[in-house]
Amino acid sequence: MFGNCWSALEHFAALKMEKIGVAMTTPMFSYLEKQLEQRFNLFKLWIHPLNSDYLQQNAKSIRAVVGCTKIGADANLIDTFPALEIVASFSVGLDKIDLPKCREKGIRVTNTPDVLTDDVADAAIGLAIAVSRRICESDRFVKSGSWTKGGLGLGTKFNGKSVGIVGLGRIGSAIAKRAEAFGCSISYCSRNEKHHSGYKYFPSVVDLAANSQFLFVACNLTQETKHIINREVIDGLGPNGILINVGRGVHVNESELVSALLEGRLGGVGLDVFENEPHVPEQLLELENAVLLPHVGTDTIETTIAMADLVIGNLEAHFRNEPLITPVI
């Protein structure tokens, strides 16, 4: 009897959840979209934009927003939904969410940390090896038939090099652990010194770059870290140095980066992120010492499903009045 009652309660809760309006800002991942459709009343903002009559008529029913690294929740979107209670980001980064506005209005915010750490760190090391060992250039060399006409120039080793990491958080620490396995010496620059890390700390990014052969950018994006990689830092890294960015595109002054590569003041670069995605400077596209990824550091099947499940879990926890799994606010 109690089992039947419990099943009835679960069914009632599910029916109640289906009436909750959830707005998804842009297409992200079909699995996530399907899970949201099964559980909630899903509004797709790329089909019904904020200024559409349909959305305006239903705005008061939307209590949650699911955003990502492309489109999150700015002040305009937040003000459009007067009943908004929670913003769930399908990413670990929060730069696309107006956090002060959310705090002001008492709106909860969640993201997807931890589950993506390993994949981003793997991608960072992969980029470092791809640039230094000229992997992509070698692939093109073979496929174009050039191998029959001569040899390819030498690359440089990653093993045993000095590695600097800007931001020793979850991802930065995971990069450091992987680089250690290659016999690299690790240094870092962070907001605060991590006394138990065992790595050398530099309070200045310029000094870190001057003491590194590979510089990895893995910090959060804030006003302080915008263009943290500028001309001075790039020149500190030098003509034999390699820059890897798996943080946010705006961490790097892209025009200074392009100039340094064209002038030979920087040895190479591996980028998963760009200042104006999906637009990439044309000059970067022509450089053999630049390896470019389309912001896919987290894009494995396993991790993307785990991220989607975390978004769903946070939403369900909120609407059941349970503790959020990964709260930001």
Tab-separated table of C-alpha atoms in Angstrom:
chain	number	residue	atom	x	y	z
A	1	MET	CA	0.000	0.000	0.000
A	2	PHE	CA	2.776	2.424	0.933
A	3	GLY	CA	4.545	1.614	-2.330
A	4	ASN	CA	1.459	2.544	-4.321
A	5	CYS	CA	1.117	5.804	-2.384
A	6	TRP	CA	4.759	6.656	-2.993
A	7	SER	CA	4.424	5.976	-6.728
A	8	ALA	CA	1.351	8.192	-6.848
A	9	LEU	CA	3.246	10.990	-5.089
A	10	GLU	CA	6.146	10.685	-7.517
A	11	HIS	CA	3.731	10.779	-10.459
A	12	PHE	CA	2.037	13.876	-9.024
A	13	ALA	CA	5.412	15.569	-8.533
A	14	ALA	CA	6.383	14.760	-12.121
A	15	LEU	CA	3.128	16.196	-13.457
A	16	LYS	CA	3.642	19.318	-11.393
A	17	MET	CA	7.222	19.678	-12.717
A	18	GLU	CA	6.037	19.440	-16.336
A	19	LYS	CA	4.155	22.720	-15.944
A	20	ILE	CA	7.252	24.648	-14.917
A	21	GLY	CA	8.514	26.900	-17.707
A	22	VAL	CA	12.210	26.573	-18.541
A	23	ALA	CA	13.862	28.737	-21.192
A	24	MET	CA	16.887	27.407	-23.102
A	25	THR	CA	18.942	30.230	-24.618
A	26	THR	CA	20.485	28.439	-27.620
A	27	PRO	CA	20.950	24.909	-29.005
A	28	MET	CA	23.552	23.153	-26.853
A	29	PHE	CA	23.280	19.374	-26.762
A	30	SER	CA	20.390	17.263	-28.048
A	31	TYR	CA	20.460	14.994	-24.991
A	32	LEU	CA	20.066	17.980	-22.653
A	33	GLU	CA	17.282	19.399	-24.802
A	34	LYS	CA	15.366	16.100	-24.754
A	35	GLN	CA	15.781	15.713	-20.992
A	36	LEU	CA	14.450	19.232	-20.436
A	37	GLU	CA	11.488	18.578	-22.749
A	38	GLN	CA	10.629	15.388	-20.862
A	39	ARG	CA	10.655	17.082	-17.467
A	40	PHE	CA	9.563	20.697	-17.998
A	41	ASN	CA	7.671	23.016	-20.307
A	42	LEU	CA	10.611	23.991	-22.493
A	43	PHE	CA	10.819	27.318	-24.331
A	44	LYS	CA	13.537	27.504	-27.019
A	45	LEU	CA	14.705	31.085	-27.326
A	46	TRP	CA	16.278	30.536	-30.750
A	47	ILE	CA	12.782	29.703	-32.033
A	48	HIS	CA	10.872	32.182	-29.880
A	49	PRO	CA	13.203	35.135	-29.098
A	50	LEU	CA	12.684	37.491	-26.178
A	51	ASN	CA	10.807	40.087	-28.226
A	52	SER	CA	8.391	37.615	-29.850
A	53	ASP	CA	4.693	37.837	-29.005
A	54	TYR	CA	4.620	34.146	-28.057
A	55	LEU	CA	7.361	34.518	-25.473
A	56	GLN	CA	5.965	37.756	-24.096
A	57	GLN	CA	2.642	36.000	-23.528
A	58	ASN	CA	4.388	33.176	-21.657
A	59	ALA	CA	7.129	35.146	-19.901
A	60	LYS	CA	5.456	34.952	-16.480
A	61	SER	CA	5.450	31.149	-16.587
A	62	ILE	CA	9.215	30.839	-17.036
A	63	ARG	CA	10.923	30.095	-13.734
A	64	ALA	CA	14.299	28.807	-14.962
A	65	VAL	CA	16.862	29.590	-17.651
A	66	VAL	CA	19.472	27.208	-19.044
A	67	GLY	CA	22.419	29.033	-20.617
A	68	CYS	CA	25.935	28.212	-21.803
A	69	THR	CA	29.221	29.775	-22.904
A	70	LYS	CA	27.556	31.275	-26.003
A	71	ILE	CA	24.425	32.830	-24.491
A	72	GLY	CA	23.821	32.975	-20.768
A	73	ALA	CA	21.585	35.335	-18.838
A	74	ASP	CA	22.216	39.058	-19.144
A	75	ALA	CA	20.220	41.812	-17.437
A	76	ASN	CA	17.748	42.094	-20.309
A	77	LEU	CA	16.935	38.389	-20.281
A	78	ILE	CA	16.617	38.345	-16.491
A	79	ASP	CA	14.215	41.300	-16.542
A	80	THR	CA	12.120	39.617	-19.255
A	81	PHE	CA	11.096	36.811	-16.899
A	82	PRO	CA	9.509	38.251	-13.727
A	83	ALA	CA	9.085	34.792	-12.149
A	84	LEU	CA	12.674	33.692	-12.788
A	85	GLU	CA	14.091	31.696	-9.852
A	86	ILE	CA	17.211	29.946	-11.157
A	87	VAL	CA	19.804	30.144	-13.931
A	88	ALA	CA	21.567	26.841	-14.668
A	89	SER	CA	24.692	27.197	-16.793
A	90	PHE	CA	25.712	24.323	-19.059
A	91	SER	CA	29.361	25.256	-18.415
A	92	VAL	CA	31.720	25.992	-15.566
A	93	GLY	CA	32.322	29.602	-16.698
A	94	LEU	CA	29.994	32.309	-15.442
A	95	ASP	CA	31.046	35.283	-17.569
A	96	LYS	CA	27.830	35.124	-19.616
A	97	ILE	CA	25.631	35.510	-16.526
A	98	ASP	CA	24.909	38.837	-14.836
A	99	LEU	CA	25.735	37.630	-11.329
A	100	PRO	CA	25.157	41.001	-9.577
A	101	LYS	CA	21.673	41.159	-11.125
A	102	CYS	CA	20.941	37.602	-9.986
A	103	ARG	CA	22.057	38.421	-6.445
A	104	GLU	CA	19.959	41.584	-6.451
A	105	LYS	CA	16.834	39.661	-7.476
A	106	GLY	CA	17.495	36.573	-5.345
A	107	ILE	CA	17.927	34.298	-8.369
A	108	ARG	CA	19.886	31.088	-7.799
A	109	VAL	CA	22.761	30.232	-10.138
A	110	THR	CA	24.430	26.876	-10.803
A	111	ASN	CA	27.190	25.666	-13.111
A	112	THR	CA	28.905	22.381	-13.995
A	113	PRO	CA	32.336	22.237	-12.296
A	114	ASP	CA	34.498	19.144	-11.704
A	115	VAL	CA	32.898	16.904	-14.335
A	116	LEU	CA	34.737	18.734	-17.140
A	117	THR	CA	38.109	19.271	-15.440
A	118	ASP	CA	39.886	16.223	-16.864
A	119	ASP	CA	38.753	16.780	-20.435
A	120	VAL	CA	39.882	20.421	-20.501
A	121	ALA	CA	43.235	19.501	-18.952
A	122	ASP	CA	43.676	16.697	-21.507
A	123	ALA	CA	42.899	19.152	-24.315
A	124	ALA	CA	45.444	21.636	-22.930
A	125	ILE	CA	48.249	19.069	-22.883
A	126	GLY	CA	47.155	17.843	-26.312
A	127	LEU	CA	47.447	21.376	-27.677
A	128	ALA	CA	50.909	21.778	-26.154
A	129	ILE	CA	52.167	18.597	-27.805
A	130	ALA	CA	50.383	19.379	-31.077
A	131	VAL	CA	52.099	22.783	-31.304
A	132	SER	CA	55.550	21.735	-30.107
A	133	ARG	CA	55.743	18.498	-32.138
A	134	ARG	CA	54.009	20.075	-35.162
A	135	ILE	CA	51.362	17.343	-35.186
A	136	CYS	CA	48.765	19.165	-37.307
A	137	GLU	CA	51.394	20.475	-39.715
A	138	SER	CA	52.810	16.953	-40.073
A	139	ASP	CA	49.346	15.560	-40.780
A	140	ARG	CA	48.840	18.081	-43.572
A	141	PHE	CA	52.363	17.364	-44.857
A	142	VAL	CA	51.609	13.667	-45.318
A	143	LYS	CA	48.074	14.092	-46.694
A	144	SER	CA	49.174	16.674	-49.253
A	145	GLY	CA	51.781	14.316	-50.696
A	146	SER	CA	54.665	16.584	-49.675
A	147	TRP	CA	56.517	13.758	-47.920
A	148	THR	CA	57.636	12.357	-51.272
A	149	LYS	CA	59.277	15.679	-52.076
A	150	GLY	CA	61.300	16.176	-48.907
A	151	GLY	CA	61.336	16.208	-45.133
A	152	LEU	CA	59.544	18.314	-42.548
A	153	GLY	CA	61.395	20.624	-40.187
A	154	LEU	CA	62.072	19.662	-36.587
A	155	GLY	CA	59.712	20.266	-33.698
A	156	THR	CA	60.565	20.778	-30.038
A	157	LYS	CA	59.978	18.445	-27.110
A	158	PHE	CA	57.406	18.984	-24.361
A	159	ASN	CA	58.974	16.546	-21.924
A	160	GLY	CA	61.137	18.194	-19.263
A	161	LYS	CA	60.222	21.778	-20.141
A	162	SER	CA	59.342	24.554	-17.717
A	163	VAL	CA	55.564	25.023	-17.521
A	164	GLY	CA	53.803	28.110	-16.208
A	165	ILE	CA	50.100	28.036	-15.372
A	166	VAL	CA	47.934	31.135	-15.027
A	167	GLY	CA	45.235	30.086	-12.550
A	168	LEU	CA	45.834	27.091	-10.285
A	169	GLY	CA	42.199	26.136	-9.739
A	170	ARG	CA	40.615	22.803	-10.650
A	171	ILE	CA	41.674	22.854	-14.297
A	172	GLY	CA	45.050	24.495	-13.693
A	173	SER	CA	45.886	21.883	-11.044
A	174	ALA	CA	44.860	19.079	-13.408
A	175	ILE	CA	47.129	20.518	-16.121
A	176	ALA	CA	49.984	20.693	-13.612
A	177	LYS	CA	49.495	17.044	-12.622
A	178	ARG	CA	49.622	15.944	-16.248
A	179	ALA	CA	52.663	18.113	-17.044
A	180	GLU	CA	54.484	16.645	-14.039
A	181	ALA	CA	54.081	13.204	-15.610
A	182	PHE	CA	56.103	14.540	-18.559
A	183	GLY	CA	58.906	15.586	-16.205
A	184	CYS	CA	58.069	19.274	-16.506
A	185	SER	CA	58.869	21.788	-13.763
A	186	ILE	CA	55.730	23.658	-12.690
A	187	SER	CA	55.247	27.295	-11.748
A	188	TYR	CA	52.075	29.287	-11.466
A	189	CYS	CA	50.468	32.673	-10.959
A	190	SER	CA	47.196	32.880	-9.074
A	191	ARG	CA	45.107	35.341	-7.083
A	192	ASN	CA	46.546	33.783	-3.922
A	193	GLU	CA	49.569	31.603	-3.280
A	194	LYS	CA	48.691	27.909	-2.859
A	195	HIS	CA	51.150	27.029	-0.093
A	196	HIS	CA	50.525	23.283	-0.248
A	197	SER	CA	50.808	22.914	-4.016
A	198	GLY	CA	54.540	22.280	-4.051
A	199	TYR	CA	54.896	24.483	-7.155
A	200	LYS	CA	56.826	27.741	-7.490
A	201	TYR	CA	54.633	30.831	-7.142
A	202	PHE	CA	55.028	34.036	-9.148
A	203	PRO	CA	52.847	37.008	-8.132
A	204	SER	CA	53.354	38.531	-11.596
A	205	VAL	CA	52.210	36.932	-14.866
A	206	VAL	CA	55.083	38.700	-16.650
A	207	ASP	CA	57.617	37.054	-14.336
A	208	LEU	CA	55.861	33.702	-14.717
A	209	ALA	CA	56.057	33.977	-18.509
A	210	ALA	CA	59.746	34.951	-18.394
A	211	ASN	CA	60.466	31.749	-16.447
A	212	SER	CA	58.343	29.431	-18.616
A	213	GLN	CA	58.767	27.693	-21.940
A	214	PHE	CA	55.077	26.744	-22.063
A	215	LEU	CA	52.450	29.080	-20.602
A	216	PHE	CA	48.961	27.676	-19.965
A	217	VAL	CA	45.997	30.000	-19.337
A	218	ALA	CA	43.314	28.371	-17.180
A	219	CYS	CA	42.001	31.132	-14.904
A	220	ASN	CA	38.460	32.437	-14.470
A	221	LEU	CA	37.404	35.423	-16.543
A	222	THR	CA	37.004	38.578	-14.461
A	223	GLN	CA	37.662	42.265	-15.088
A	224	GLU	CA	41.158	41.692	-13.677
A	225	THR	CA	41.959	38.776	-15.998
A	226	LYS	CA	40.680	40.335	-19.229
A	227	HIS	CA	43.715	40.645	-21.546
A	228	ILE	CA	45.924	39.281	-18.771
A	229	ILE	CA	48.064	37.948	-21.617
A	230	ASN	CA	49.272	41.183	-23.183
A	231	ARG	CA	52.353	42.234	-25.157
A	232	GLU	CA	54.573	42.335	-22.079
A	233	VAL	CA	53.610	38.793	-21.075
A	234	ILE	CA	54.026	37.509	-24.644
A	235	ASP	CA	57.458	39.101	-24.934
A	236	GLY	CA	58.367	37.571	-21.567
A	237	LEU	CA	57.506	34.137	-22.947
A	238	GLY	CA	59.699	34.902	-25.950
A	239	PRO	CA	60.422	33.618	-29.460
A	240	ASN	CA	60.815	30.008	-28.321
A	241	GLY	CA	57.842	30.030	-25.951
A	242	ILE	CA	54.469	28.431	-26.563
A	243	LEU	CA	51.153	29.827	-25.284
A	244	ILE	CA	48.145	27.562	-24.622
A	245	ASN	CA	44.729	29.054	-23.790
A	246	VAL	CA	41.869	26.852	-22.559
A	247	GLY	CA	40.306	29.547	-20.369
A	248	ARG	CA	38.399	32.279	-22.201
A	249	GLY	CA	39.342	34.036	-25.418
A	250	VAL	CA	39.285	37.464	-23.782
A	251	HIS	CA	42.157	36.426	-21.499
A	252	VAL	CA	44.457	37.034	-24.469
A	253	ASN	CA	44.892	40.287	-26.369
A	254	GLU	CA	44.398	38.675	-29.775
A	255	SER	CA	45.840	41.511	-31.866
A	256	GLU	CA	49.047	41.452	-29.795
A	257	LEU	CA	49.166	37.665	-30.108
A	258	VAL	CA	48.871	37.773	-33.904
A	259	SER	CA	51.553	40.469	-34.149
A	260	ALA	CA	53.933	38.464	-31.966
A	261	LEU	CA	53.486	35.330	-34.080
A	262	LEU	CA	53.926	37.189	-37.370
A	263	GLU	CA	57.032	38.986	-36.081
A	264	GLY	CA	58.576	35.839	-34.596
A	265	ARG	CA	58.400	37.140	-31.026
A	266	LEU	CA	56.434	34.030	-29.946
A	267	GLY	CA	57.219	30.436	-30.863
A	268	GLY	CA	53.692	29.055	-31.170
A	269	VAL	CA	50.177	29.005	-29.818
A	270	GLY	CA	47.407	26.497	-29.123
A	271	LEU	CA	43.930	27.962	-28.672
A	272	ASP	CA	40.596	26.411	-27.777
A	273	VAL	CA	38.981	29.823	-27.192
A	274	PHE	CA	38.897	33.162	-29.004
A	275	GLU	CA	37.912	36.762	-28.325
A	276	ASN	CA	34.990	36.910	-30.765
A	277	GLU	CA	33.820	33.329	-31.222
A	278	PRO	CA	33.144	31.869	-33.689
A	279	HIS	CA	35.181	34.484	-35.592
A	280	VAL	CA	38.934	33.894	-35.711
A	281	PRO	CA	41.517	36.377	-37.040
A	282	GLU	CA	42.310	35.405	-40.639
A	283	GLN	CA	46.050	35.729	-40.048
A	284	LEU	CA	45.890	32.993	-37.400
A	285	LEU	CA	44.335	30.627	-39.936
A	286	GLU	CA	47.417	30.870	-42.132
A	287	LEU	CA	50.054	30.184	-39.463
A	288	GLU	CA	51.576	26.708	-39.190
A	289	ASN	CA	52.637	27.336	-35.584
A	290	ALA	CA	49.042	27.995	-34.465
A	291	VAL	CA	46.829	25.021	-33.561
A	292	LEU	CA	43.188	26.070	-33.283
A	293	LEU	CA	40.208	24.250	-31.773
A	294	PRO	CA	36.546	25.439	-31.953
A	295	HIS	CA	36.003	25.684	-28.159
A	296	VAL	CA	35.704	21.923	-27.705
A	297	GLY	CA	37.758	21.411	-24.542
A	298	THR	CA	34.815	19.759	-22.779
A	299	ASP	CA	33.328	18.081	-25.845
A	300	THR	CA	33.513	14.379	-25.152
A	301	ILE	CA	30.406	12.204	-25.082
A	302	GLU	CA	30.950	11.180	-21.473
A	303	THR	CA	31.568	14.654	-20.076
A	304	THR	CA	28.826	16.389	-22.052
A	305	ILE	CA	26.257	13.886	-20.765
A	306	ALA	CA	27.560	14.358	-17.218
A	307	MET	CA	27.252	18.142	-17.599
A	308	ALA	CA	23.692	17.814	-18.902
A	309	ASP	CA	22.750	15.509	-16.024
A	310	LEU	CA	24.156	18.069	-13.592
A	311	VAL	CA	22.041	20.848	-15.138
A	312	ILE	CA	18.930	18.663	-14.822
A	313	GLY	CA	19.843	17.602	-11.294
A	314	ASN	CA	20.231	21.198	-10.142
A	315	LEU	CA	16.897	22.233	-11.655
A	316	GLU	CA	15.040	19.305	-10.117
A	317	ALA	CA	16.679	19.897	-6.735
A	318	HIS	CA	15.635	23.552	-6.812
A	319	PHE	CA	12.010	22.845	-7.672
A	320	ARG	CA	11.851	20.125	-5.023
A	321	ASN	CA	13.213	22.559	-2.428
A	322	GLU	CA	16.303	20.396	-1.990
A	323	PRO	CA	19.928	21.657	-1.719
A	324	LEU	CA	21.476	22.543	-5.058
A	325	ILE	CA	24.210	20.180	-6.238
A	326	THR	CA	26.643	22.834	-7.511
A	327	PRO	CA	25.437	26.233	-6.310
A	328	VAL	CA	27.176	29.454	-7.287
A	329	ILE	CA	24.572	31.741	-5.696
